[in-house]
XYZ file of C-alpha atoms in Angstrom:
749
model
C 44.200 -0.362 20.039
C 44.449 -4.031 21.160
C 47.699 -5.994 21.395
C 46.415 -8.325 18.681
C 45.826 -5.352 16.359
C 49.387 -4.174 16.863
C 50.742 -7.640 16.121
C 48.708 -7.796 12.915
C 49.999 -4.401 11.860
C 53.571 -5.580 12.410
C 52.926 -8.807 10.509
C 51.582 -6.928 7.514
C 54.231 -4.327 6.879
C 54.316 -5.501 3.309
C 50.688 -4.349 2.955
C 51.834 -0.833 2.132
C 53.313 -2.035 -1.152
C 50.874 -2.957 -3.925
C 51.258 -6.276 -5.700
C 50.234 -6.887 -9.297
C 46.819 -8.155 -8.238
C 46.211 -5.016 -6.170
C 47.235 -2.798 -9.069
C 44.647 -4.468 -11.288
C 41.897 -4.451 -8.642
C 42.546 -0.803 -7.850
C 42.400 0.275 -11.499
C 39.232 -1.733 -12.175
C 37.511 -0.478 -9.014
C 38.352 3.116 -9.899
C 37.151 2.697 -13.473
C 33.774 1.111 -12.661
C 33.215 3.649 -9.885
C 33.956 6.584 -12.162
C 31.438 5.335 -14.742
C 28.803 4.665 -12.072
C 29.220 8.053 -10.378
C 29.062 9.921 -13.697
C 25.859 8.112 -14.671
C 24.375 8.646 -11.200
C 25.030 12.389 -11.299
C 23.428 12.560 -14.739
C 20.403 10.607 -13.470
C 19.961 12.831 -10.415
C 20.143 15.948 -12.593
C 17.485 14.479 -14.893
C 15.177 13.477 -12.037
C 15.552 16.873 -10.400
C 14.701 18.591 -13.682
C 11.577 16.455 -14.122
C 10.339 17.033 -10.566
C 10.907 20.777 -10.900
C 8.522 20.811 -13.883
C 5.675 20.563 -11.372
C 3.695 23.468 -10.027
C 4.796 25.375 -6.904
C 3.832 24.062 -3.463
C 5.196 26.637 -1.014
C 3.284 25.182 1.943
C 5.550 22.124 1.816
C 8.408 24.139 3.291
C 6.560 25.157 6.471
C 7.084 23.452 9.860
C 10.590 22.230 9.102
C 11.048 21.037 12.664
C 7.935 18.874 12.599
C 8.851 17.621 9.146
C 12.341 16.599 10.238
C 11.010 14.818 13.317
C 8.370 12.957 11.324
C 10.853 11.912 8.670
C 13.273 10.528 11.273
C 10.551 8.732 13.200
C 9.004 7.180 10.086
C 12.295 6.103 8.551
C 14.373 5.084 11.577
C 11.345 3.716 13.436
C 9.756 2.199 10.310
C 6.420 3.143 11.841
C 4.445 2.606 8.641
C 6.363 -0.415 7.362
C 5.936 -2.255 10.662
C 2.167 -2.307 10.181
C 3.027 -5.452 8.237
C 5.099 -7.108 10.976
C 7.362 -9.644 9.254
C 7.838 -7.604 6.089
C 8.447 -4.428 8.110
C 11.025 -6.030 10.387
C 12.879 -7.634 7.475
C 12.866 -4.347 5.550
C 14.170 -2.468 8.616
C 17.229 -4.716 8.836
C 17.841 -4.358 5.098
C 17.465 -0.567 5.313
C 19.833 -0.289 8.282
C 22.205 -2.625 6.500
C 22.167 -0.444 3.382
C 22.957 2.689 5.412
C 25.509 1.329 7.894
C 27.151 -1.217 5.621
C 27.803 1.505 3.055
C 30.837 2.063 5.265
C 31.986 -1.462 4.389
C 31.608 -0.666 0.684
C 33.817 2.341 1.325
C 36.232 0.092 3.197
C 36.406 -2.165 0.149
C 38.223 0.644 -1.694
C 41.026 0.373 0.856
C 40.968 -3.431 0.562
C 41.460 -3.462 -3.222
C 44.651 -1.481 -2.634
C 45.887 -3.863 0.038
C 44.271 -7.065 1.362
C 44.869 -5.892 4.916
C 43.363 -2.466 4.385
C 40.547 -0.974 6.426
C 38.724 2.227 7.223
C 40.861 4.864 8.889
C 40.223 5.447 12.605
C 37.033 3.407 13.170
C 37.994 0.474 10.967
C 40.065 -1.103 13.760
C 37.566 -0.613 16.577
C 36.155 -3.860 17.953
C 32.770 -2.220 18.452
C 32.699 -1.371 14.732
C 33.410 -4.978 13.885
C 30.713 -6.205 16.269
C 28.008 -3.828 15.002
C 28.697 -4.468 11.330
C 28.783 -8.219 11.974
C 25.346 -8.153 13.596
C 23.883 -5.937 10.887
C 25.350 -8.130 8.151
C 23.817 -11.289 9.587
C 20.425 -9.710 10.256
C 20.527 -8.036 6.839
C 21.099 -11.444 5.237
C 18.134 -12.886 7.104
C 16.020 -9.858 6.196
C 16.771 -9.920 2.482
C 16.168 -13.672 2.255
C 12.779 -13.181 3.953
C 11.879 -10.418 1.479
C 12.971 -12.570 -1.464
C 10.817 -15.467 -0.254
C 7.830 -13.138 0.241
C 8.227 -11.724 -3.278
C 8.443 -15.217 -4.761
C 5.441 -16.481 -2.806
C 3.413 -13.462 -3.989
C 4.607 -13.383 -7.583
C 1.780 -12.471 -9.983
C 2.264 -15.657 -11.991
C 1.737 -17.952 -9.000
C -1.345 -20.191 -8.869
C -4.224 -18.306 -7.314
C -4.354 -15.139 -9.373
C -3.393 -11.533 -8.797
C -1.205 -10.296 -5.975
C -0.004 -6.968 -4.649
C 2.931 -7.310 -7.054
C 0.682 -7.583 -10.117
C 1.802 -4.824 -12.472
C 5.104 -4.241 -10.685
C 8.304 -4.477 -12.721
C 9.377 -7.788 -11.228
C 12.883 -7.991 -12.695
C 13.761 -4.770 -10.919
C 12.670 -6.162 -7.567
C 14.597 -9.391 -8.105
C 17.641 -7.442 -9.286
C 17.738 -5.186 -6.224
C 17.267 -8.086 -3.823
C 20.022 -10.171 -5.420
C 22.372 -7.186 -5.366
C 21.777 -6.731 -1.629
C 22.281 -10.442 -1.002
C 25.534 -10.625 -2.990
C 26.978 -7.461 -1.413
C 26.364 -8.913 2.045
C 27.845 -12.274 1.073
C 30.992 -10.744 -0.390
C 31.344 -8.559 2.684
C 31.603 -11.738 4.733
C 34.007 -13.272 2.190
C 36.367 -10.293 2.515
C 36.422 -10.746 6.255
C 36.771 -14.487 5.839
C 39.894 -14.130 3.687
C 41.374 -11.782 6.292
C 40.717 -14.425 8.939
C 42.210 -17.154 6.750
C 45.406 -15.116 6.217
C 45.538 -14.103 9.905
C 45.072 -10.422 9.037
C 41.701 -9.950 10.744
C 41.708 -7.516 13.637
C 38.440 -8.375 15.357
C 38.232 -11.069 18.058
C 36.182 -14.242 17.691
C 33.542 -13.182 20.226
C 32.757 -10.007 18.256
C 32.730 -11.544 14.757
C 31.913 -15.264 15.047
C 30.338 -15.561 11.592
C 33.330 -13.965 9.874
C 35.646 -16.355 11.713
C 33.444 -19.309 10.729
C 33.633 -18.236 7.061
C 37.405 -17.797 7.348
C 37.789 -21.290 8.754
C 36.635 -22.809 5.445
C 38.478 -20.422 3.095
C 42.019 -20.995 1.794
C 45.019 -18.959 2.918
C 44.996 -16.773 -0.222
C 46.844 -13.525 0.336
C 45.065 -11.722 -2.516
C 41.629 -13.093 -1.629
C 40.443 -10.027 0.265
C 41.407 -7.678 -2.590
C 39.689 -9.803 -5.244
C 36.547 -10.181 -3.107
C 36.588 -6.424 -2.461
C 36.765 -5.738 -6.210
C 33.788 -8.023 -6.839
C 31.851 -6.327 -4.028
C 32.574 -2.901 -5.529
C 31.654 -4.163 -9.010
C 28.338 -5.490 -7.726
C 27.583 -2.226 -5.915
C 28.514 -0.103 -8.912
C 26.551 -2.354 -11.268
C 23.529 -1.581 -9.111
C 24.270 2.143 -9.343
C 24.794 1.961 -13.112
C 21.554 0.053 -13.692
C 19.388 2.390 -11.587
C 21.073 5.418 -13.182
C 20.049 4.116 -16.596
C 16.517 3.517 -15.268
C 15.388 6.705 -13.519
C 11.867 5.296 -13.145
C 13.177 2.354 -11.089
C 11.343 3.280 -7.920
C 12.120 -0.007 -6.207
C 15.725 1.213 -6.035
C 15.449 5.015 -6.074
C 13.059 5.038 -3.105
C 16.130 4.404 -0.936
C 17.034 8.020 -1.557
C 13.701 9.644 -2.462
C 11.697 8.321 0.490
C 13.428 10.748 2.852
C 12.432 13.953 1.012
C 9.019 12.545 0.088
C 8.203 11.939 3.749
C 9.763 15.267 4.753
C 7.534 17.163 2.301
C 4.303 15.295 3.140
C 1.196 17.469 3.320
C 0.655 17.367 7.085
C 3.753 16.139 8.937
C 2.071 16.197 12.352
C -0.667 13.727 11.357
C -0.264 10.296 12.953
C -1.486 8.483 9.845
C -1.420 9.096 6.127
C -0.736 12.741 5.366
C -3.181 12.737 2.469
C -6.133 11.620 4.597
C -8.952 13.729 6.020
C -9.167 17.051 4.207
C -8.479 17.355 0.504
C -5.936 19.839 -0.738
C -7.637 23.047 -1.828
C -7.715 23.683 -5.550
C -4.630 25.700 -6.462
C -3.144 27.567 -9.401
C 0.568 28.397 -9.386
C 0.731 27.215 -5.797
C -2.015 29.548 -4.523
C -5.573 28.577 -3.493
C -8.021 29.381 -6.262
C -10.559 32.120 -5.628
C -13.595 31.293 -7.762
C -14.861 34.857 -7.625
C -11.793 36.001 -9.556
C -10.661 32.817 -11.311
C -10.319 32.739 -15.092
C -9.968 29.342 -16.867
C -7.724 31.000 -19.459
C -5.325 32.264 -16.788
C -5.824 29.942 -13.824
C -5.343 26.202 -13.614
C -8.550 24.288 -12.872
C -7.471 20.863 -11.659
C -4.921 18.813 -13.584
C -5.139 18.353 -17.349
C -1.454 17.548 -18.024
C 1.095 15.716 -15.913
C 3.227 18.847 -15.460
C 0.240 20.522 -13.789
C 0.662 18.347 -10.735
C 2.708 20.018 -8.025
C 6.404 19.185 -7.846
C 5.493 17.118 -4.780
C 3.151 15.093 -6.971
C 5.982 14.367 -9.407
C 8.180 13.444 -6.433
C 5.400 11.097 -5.272
C 5.371 9.343 -8.632
C 9.170 9.025 -8.653
C 9.251 7.574 -5.128
C 6.764 4.719 -5.607
C 8.425 1.460 -4.538
C 5.957 -0.728 -6.470
C 5.391 -2.705 -3.253
C 1.653 -2.911 -3.965
C 0.446 -2.367 -0.403
C -2.001 0.229 -1.721
C -3.198 -2.188 -4.377
C -3.737 -4.995 -1.870
C -6.076 -2.804 0.207
C -7.924 -0.979 -2.593
C -11.652 -1.871 -2.705
C -11.820 -1.152 -6.433
C -8.888 -3.433 -7.256
C -10.188 -6.185 -4.971
C -13.550 -6.255 -6.715
C -12.286 -6.406 -10.289
C -12.285 -2.698 -11.155
C -9.516 -1.325 -13.413
C -8.213 1.006 -10.682
C -5.013 0.122 -8.870
C -3.510 3.062 -6.948
C -0.077 1.641 -7.667
C -0.603 1.250 -11.396
C -2.149 4.722 -11.594
C 0.952 6.227 -9.974
C 3.281 4.171 -12.175
C 1.413 5.279 -15.311
C 1.773 8.922 -14.279
C 5.453 8.397 -13.446
C 6.284 6.724 -16.753
C 4.342 9.353 -18.667
C 6.090 12.207 -16.847
C 9.568 10.901 -17.636
C 8.695 9.991 -21.224
C 7.221 13.467 -21.747
C 10.103 15.228 -19.975
C 12.332 15.821 -23.051
C 9.420 17.567 -24.773
C 8.655 19.673 -21.687
C 12.289 20.512 -20.965
C 12.670 21.697 -24.548
C 9.985 24.284 -23.862
C 7.025 22.240 -25.057
C 3.633 21.964 -23.451
C 0.132 23.337 -23.779
C -0.957 26.599 -22.218
C -4.302 26.919 -20.439
C -6.081 27.598 -23.735
C -4.637 24.426 -25.284
C -2.107 26.158 -27.558
C 1.438 24.828 -27.989
C 3.964 26.924 -26.065
C 7.107 25.885 -27.960
C 8.272 26.950 -31.401
C 9.023 24.440 -34.138
C 12.716 25.218 -33.744
C 12.624 24.290 -30.062
C 11.050 20.930 -30.821
C 13.000 20.136 -33.987
C 15.649 18.005 -32.248
C 13.183 15.800 -30.328
C 12.514 12.210 -31.315
C 9.080 11.158 -32.429
C 8.361 9.237 -29.205
C 8.822 12.292 -26.994
C 6.609 14.361 -29.285
C 3.965 11.621 -29.286
C 4.042 11.507 -25.489
C 3.438 15.237 -25.428
C 0.245 14.793 -27.419
C -1.229 12.098 -25.172
C -4.324 13.135 -23.223
C -3.924 12.605 -19.492
C -7.428 11.110 -19.241
C -8.682 9.038 -22.137
C -9.634 5.537 -23.202
C -7.416 3.165 -25.160
C -8.677 4.484 -28.486
C -7.582 8.031 -27.661
C -4.299 6.842 -26.142
C -4.989 8.343 -22.729
C -2.560 7.855 -19.859
C -5.343 7.163 -17.348
C -8.550 5.462 -18.466
C -11.770 7.203 -17.326
C -12.938 3.955 -15.700
C -9.783 4.033 -13.578
C -10.386 7.634 -12.518
C -14.042 7.143 -11.600
C -13.612 3.809 -9.787
C -12.028 5.499 -6.777
C -14.117 5.705 -3.589
C -11.526 8.019 -1.929
C -11.544 5.560 0.988
C -7.896 6.383 1.716
C -6.711 2.779 2.081
C -3.921 3.464 -0.411
C -2.705 6.553 1.426
C -2.905 4.853 4.812
C -0.847 1.893 3.618
C 1.815 3.683 1.574
C 5.176 3.440 3.385
C 6.567 6.525 1.600
C 3.551 8.831 2.032
C 2.285 9.089 -1.547
C -0.942 11.136 -1.622
C -2.998 9.147 -4.134
C -6.425 10.607 -3.299
C -5.315 14.214 -3.793
C -3.925 13.361 -7.229
C -7.075 11.499 -8.284
C -9.339 14.354 -7.189
C -7.115 16.900 -8.948
C -7.627 15.008 -12.213
C -11.363 14.754 -11.536
C -11.546 18.508 -10.989
C -10.383 19.259 -14.520
C -12.682 16.635 -16.025
C -15.728 18.012 -14.197
C -15.100 21.748 -14.265
C -13.548 22.174 -17.717
C -14.414 19.082 -19.758
C -17.817 18.403 -18.120
C -16.851 14.755 -18.428
C -18.047 12.469 -15.646
C -20.471 9.545 -15.188
C -23.873 10.707 -16.380
C -25.798 9.489 -13.338
C -23.734 11.794 -11.113
C -25.078 14.769 -13.055
C -28.461 14.435 -11.343
C -26.756 14.585 -7.950
C -24.813 17.734 -8.884
C -27.918 19.465 -10.226
C -29.766 18.606 -7.026
C -26.955 20.081 -4.957
C -27.029 23.311 -6.926
C -30.795 23.664 -7.047
C -32.081 21.970 -3.898
C -29.080 21.971 -1.531
C -29.106 18.182 -1.122
C -28.076 15.292 -3.398
C -31.529 13.674 -3.433
C -33.385 16.765 -4.570
C -35.777 16.629 -1.626
C -37.692 19.831 -0.762
C -35.826 22.023 1.694
C -38.977 22.522 3.774
C -38.928 18.829 4.712
C -35.533 18.987 6.459
C -37.193 18.935 9.864
C -39.709 16.163 9.163
C -37.600 13.687 11.135
C -38.598 15.509 14.345
C -42.282 14.609 13.951
C -43.539 12.125 16.506
C -40.748 12.608 19.042
C -41.963 12.989 22.633
C -39.774 16.048 23.204
C -39.145 19.306 21.403
C -36.085 19.664 19.184
C -35.019 23.330 19.478
C -33.809 25.361 16.498
C -30.903 27.746 16.576
C -32.333 31.147 17.410
C -35.211 29.683 19.427
C -33.035 29.005 22.480
C -30.605 31.309 24.230
C -27.900 28.725 24.693
C -27.015 25.185 23.706
C -23.954 22.995 24.177
C -23.970 21.303 20.772
C -25.257 22.262 17.374
C -26.645 19.015 15.973
C -25.631 18.853 12.311
C -28.262 16.525 10.880
C -26.925 16.316 7.335
C -28.816 15.554 4.134
C -29.021 11.810 4.701
C -30.058 12.310 8.324
C -32.850 14.634 7.232
C -34.135 12.979 4.051
C -33.065 9.329 3.845
C -35.400 6.944 5.670
C -32.768 4.720 7.251
C -30.640 7.650 8.339
C -33.646 9.434 9.835
C -33.919 6.571 12.345
C -30.338 7.281 13.380
C -31.067 11.001 13.682
C -34.047 10.284 15.909
C -32.041 7.826 18.003
C -29.227 10.347 18.555
C -31.658 13.126 19.448
C -33.465 10.797 21.877
C -30.190 9.774 23.554
C -28.992 13.373 23.848
C -32.311 14.355 25.371
C -32.139 11.383 27.757
C -28.627 12.419 28.831
C -29.658 16.021 29.427
C -27.408 17.412 26.692
C -28.637 20.758 25.358
C -28.567 20.906 21.580
C -30.152 22.757 18.695
C -30.506 22.226 14.946
C -30.335 24.589 11.993
C -33.394 23.013 10.371
C -34.066 24.606 7.002
C -30.996 26.793 7.485
C -28.775 23.768 6.887
C -27.660 22.716 3.421
C -25.376 19.961 2.103
C -21.842 20.060 3.503
C -20.540 19.742 -0.063
C -18.643 16.475 0.404
C -20.081 14.695 -2.668
C -19.380 17.708 -4.870
C -15.795 18.062 -3.670
C -14.942 14.359 -3.981
C -16.362 14.127 -7.479
C -14.253 17.145 -8.427
C -16.777 19.978 -8.553
C -14.913 22.419 -6.339
C -17.132 25.273 -7.462
C -20.318 23.695 -6.068
C -18.466 22.633 -2.939
C -17.307 26.161 -2.214
C -20.753 27.574 -2.928
C -22.351 25.217 -0.396
C -19.517 25.421 2.114
C -19.396 29.209 2.161
C -23.139 29.313 2.740
C -22.815 26.873 5.645
C -19.799 28.630 7.140
C -21.716 31.902 7.139
C -24.730 30.232 8.776
C -22.617 28.453 11.394
C -20.550 31.535 12.217
C -23.786 33.407 12.792
C -25.138 30.592 14.982
C -21.969 30.627 17.098
C -21.484 34.373 17.088
C -19.514 35.555 20.099
C -18.238 32.075 21.048
C -14.594 31.000 21.137
C -13.661 27.952 19.048
C -13.710 25.556 22.025
C -17.391 26.403 22.548
C -18.370 26.249 18.877
C -19.223 22.559 19.184
C -20.965 20.519 16.487
C -22.056 16.882 16.645
C -22.589 15.108 13.313
C -23.887 11.628 12.524
C -22.402 11.460 9.016
C -18.619 10.936 8.857
C -18.518 12.761 5.525
C -20.117 15.848 7.086
C -17.956 15.371 10.193
C -14.805 15.327 8.056
C -15.858 18.254 5.875
C -16.963 20.523 8.711
C -14.041 19.686 10.958
C -11.194 19.413 8.454
C -12.150 21.449 5.397
C -14.307 24.364 6.488
C -11.250 25.885 8.115
C -9.997 26.539 4.564
C -13.004 28.864 4.172
C -12.963 30.587 7.550
C -15.054 28.137 9.542
C -13.311 27.019 12.752
C -15.410 24.580 14.779
C -14.982 21.742 17.271
C -16.688 18.846 15.500
C -17.356 15.450 17.080
C -18.950 12.352 15.664
C -22.049 11.126 17.457
C -20.300 7.908 18.512
C -17.637 9.969 20.300
C -20.253 11.967 22.177
C -22.283 8.863 23.032
C -19.181 7.068 24.310
C -18.460 10.048 26.560
C -22.040 10.131 27.856
C -21.954 6.427 28.711
C -18.517 6.717 30.338
C -19.674 9.620 32.528
C -22.851 7.828 33.583
C -25.262 10.140 31.766
C -26.468 7.195 29.675
C -26.783 3.743 31.222
C -27.315 0.601 29.145
C -29.723 -1.649 31.035
C -30.472 -4.494 28.637
C -27.728 -6.128 26.553
C -28.418 -6.466 22.846
C -27.959 -10.120 21.946
C -27.551 -12.097 18.742
C -23.949 -11.104 18.079
C -22.784 -7.741 16.745
C -20.037 -6.873 14.288
C -18.942 -3.347 13.443
C -18.088 -1.868 10.064
C -15.604 1.029 10.262
C -16.674 3.874 7.949
C -13.669 5.051 5.917
C -14.211 8.737 6.713
C -14.577 8.052 10.437
C -11.873 5.438 10.838
C -9.031 5.726 8.364
C -9.487 9.391 7.520
C -9.984 10.580 11.112
C -8.580 7.753 13.282
C -11.785 7.234 15.286
C -11.802 3.518 16.008
C -12.322 3.214 19.756
C -15.443 5.322 20.422
C -17.989 3.288 18.415
C -16.550 0.052 19.801
C -16.825 1.371 23.337
C -20.488 2.234 22.769
C -21.234 -1.161 21.279
C -19.290 -2.960 24.008
C -21.453 -1.285 26.633
C -24.653 -1.948 24.672
C -24.011 -5.662 24.166
C -22.201 -6.154 27.506
C -19.488 -8.125 25.782
C -17.009 -8.242 22.951
C -17.671 -7.440 19.334
C -17.239 -10.049 16.646
C -14.671 -8.308 14.472
C -14.459 -8.795 10.739
C -10.998 -9.789 9.420
C -10.664 -6.390 7.753
C -11.319 -3.864 10.504
C -10.077 -0.582 11.975
C -7.446 1.027 9.729
C -7.724 -1.886 7.278
C -11.498 -1.793 7.128
C -12.948 -2.499 3.689
C -14.932 0.315 2.073
C -18.717 0.076 1.609
C -18.332 1.558 -1.884
C -20.162 4.869 -1.363
C -17.353 7.384 -0.862
C -15.912 9.690 -3.490
C -19.480 10.408 -4.665
C -19.725 6.748 -5.759
C -23.010 6.672 -3.806
C -24.562 8.352 -6.849
C -22.719 6.415 -9.565
C -23.719 2.999 -10.826
C -21.216 0.191 -10.205
C -20.957 -1.481 -13.594
C -17.559 -3.202 -13.500
C -16.602 -6.249 -11.453
C -18.156 -7.333 -8.183
C -20.111 -4.797 -6.153
C -17.989 -3.485 -3.295
C -20.873 -3.506 -0.829
C -21.607 -7.162 -1.603
C -17.975 -8.084 -0.895
C -18.177 -6.305 2.474
C -21.564 -7.832 3.364
C -20.241 -11.322 2.679
C -17.408 -10.641 5.102
C -19.837 -9.350 7.734
C -22.196 -12.304 7.326
C -19.291 -14.739 7.630
C -18.817 -13.612 11.240
C -22.214 -15.093 12.136
C -23.327 -11.822 13.749
C -27.026 -11.000 13.460
C -26.431 -7.243 13.714
C -24.029 -5.223 11.581
C -23.469 -1.894 13.317
C -22.407 1.141 11.305
C -21.583 4.748 12.050
C -22.383 6.300 8.677
C -25.614 6.746 6.690
C -23.843 5.941 3.422
C -22.522 2.688 4.884
C -25.999 1.892 6.196
C -27.505 2.256 2.733
C -24.803 0.288 0.967
C -24.661 -2.578 3.457
C -28.452 -2.808 3.696
C -28.603 -3.028 -0.074
C -25.933 -5.713 0.029
C -27.755 -7.743 2.674
C -31.015 -7.499 0.744
C -29.187 -8.426 -2.439
C -27.965 -11.588 -0.727
C -31.545 -12.348 0.351
C -30.534 -12.192 4.012
C -32.721 -9.279 5.108
C -34.588 -11.430 7.634
C -31.421 -12.891 9.171
C -29.073 -9.889 9.343
C -29.889 -6.327 10.365
C -27.751 -3.284 9.519
C -28.282 -0.408 11.959
C -26.384 2.539 13.364
C -24.398 2.385 16.600
C -26.817 4.931 18.101
C -29.789 2.656 17.474
C -27.988 -0.264 19.119
C -27.297 1.890 22.171
C -30.875 3.190 22.302
C -32.201 -0.386 22.392
C -30.000 -1.044 25.393
C -30.663 2.241 27.223
C -34.421 2.321 26.549
C -35.461 -1.230 25.646
C -39.116 -0.201 25.798
C -38.531 2.485 23.136
C -40.435 1.528 19.937
C -37.943 1.143 17.118
C -40.356 1.289 14.195
C -39.471 -2.087 12.773
C -36.692 -2.944 10.388
C -35.234 -0.147 8.315
C -36.762 0.589 4.953
C -35.369 1.567 1.602
C -33.997 5.095 1.108
C -35.730 7.775 -0.887
C -34.411 8.182 -4.364
C -31.250 6.217 -3.565
């Protein structure tokens, strides 16, 4: 303890006796705190009860060590928030301020009792004064920055919608003003202690507090009154959020920690809900279609309580920040889908329906009411009405989620990648689609043709299976089939697009030519290959997906019989196949090492097995496919290939890498007509054309189709060419190789 501290203690012996002001401040602080704590406990009990209404998710409790590490890294390091630099930094200071400066709120309870009070033990340490001073100042700067950002992006500003459109704005303003006032009154308490010469920290450690004290009067009760106001402000915040359990902008301060802890895959570097979809489950167990019974097993999600408890925790945790909304291709092109508004609708519905559910209400799997009239007799009419709302339905039927919202999603994953609290939007959307497709048979009519083709022909276009190998015709080398050769390094998964779609067949031929040029041994399944099942799974038809996937897993396991996983290598040109084979077939017993063709080509160039000899000129920009980039974090390989092929730097689009804008084809949208708003592919093509590049390189057959259609729709087919990365490389490696002219329209697409 310093000599100054001892002097102050001696000067304030009277501090142990409470004056009339301190008696009043103490009573008022105790009263408002008691009310706030009681309401908070009641709110937590209610929220816990609502979340527990969800279905089991036992897998969320595995890998506790990895989960703890990820939670600490994401929260303390703000790894996801800092993707938006200024906002992330400001929020970090506010978050740290909320946690650390809670000690100063606690200290205020000692200061209402006596104006010279402080925290026991650490309250007199100079280092404590220094740290809290720094955090207070930086917290003030941070909260002011966040307030300015919210005001500049308010939905009512000139210029239209923002990421805050649909957010409950008063709640955001309320929370920010509370933080600002708590920090200000914290400085005022210190200032009054300085003014009355009762402050224990030296000038060098707390210069701002001393500066505030220099302009405040010598009011002996000032610290106690300021402490009471600080407590009142803090408890007002607690009372308000306790009366508003759906106030995610405030509750996320507590719920973000468990929501991140219980994320689907804690070891993933990006969004936990990216890559593979969650398997279809009933009562927390994967559904076995050979034994499943719709009257006993849950097929997708028909009611909000059929989401897992983690889903209900997701909805409760949403901060309404709108990052997901700002990146969503549907929202940005005038579609009714906003990932944020979808989550908020589910959250509000869950809490409005909760009294009905907690009373024993709800529908069983046959649609019958589970509760007796006596159980529901005490409920108000609003809760009962909420219980009767369909989860999916248009405005006329009073549905919680409009069908146009549900079917606008491309499953691009931009929402999941951006969410700072790890909400798994795509899983929830697909779960709702599963019920609509499998039980209600309700989905966009044009997608029905695609599903029938998958069931009957094994590909979404309905092309004859005996034409799967037609792309090999005319090549100046033999393409071996599995079973015709004793050994091969890679199984070349051609995919449906690569086998049947005219543009994609050029990519398939280019990849095969490059592999042959590099001396890589490979083989194809030919007619033994069928659709990976990606379109079926993303549209919600898990039954067709599993039928196709199990067939492929059996075929692939036979092809790789006797090989360890490290030697069961597959190269795929379609990111959707790449993702499905590599991330989802493991759910069905298929363990393979799957690489995308751009990864393999980058390796072959780096090791000197392929040598670009003639740079491709005219300027090249690259479009990141969602299922290659965001979903699987493959950003570098295609850029390395293109950099070698053009002997220079790419012209990047403003939205690239993890923030790349979707082409519009994912989530089975490739086979659904885009009837609302601006076409997503046109929006992306305009961005690509604005770079001035003459070549738009892609790494996905779906992207190739969509962007080609967009270029042709803009009447720019003679000025801009959309081709695969492999074709760009082939032109550089073998400039004499005939390319067959510009790419033509797809079959049936």
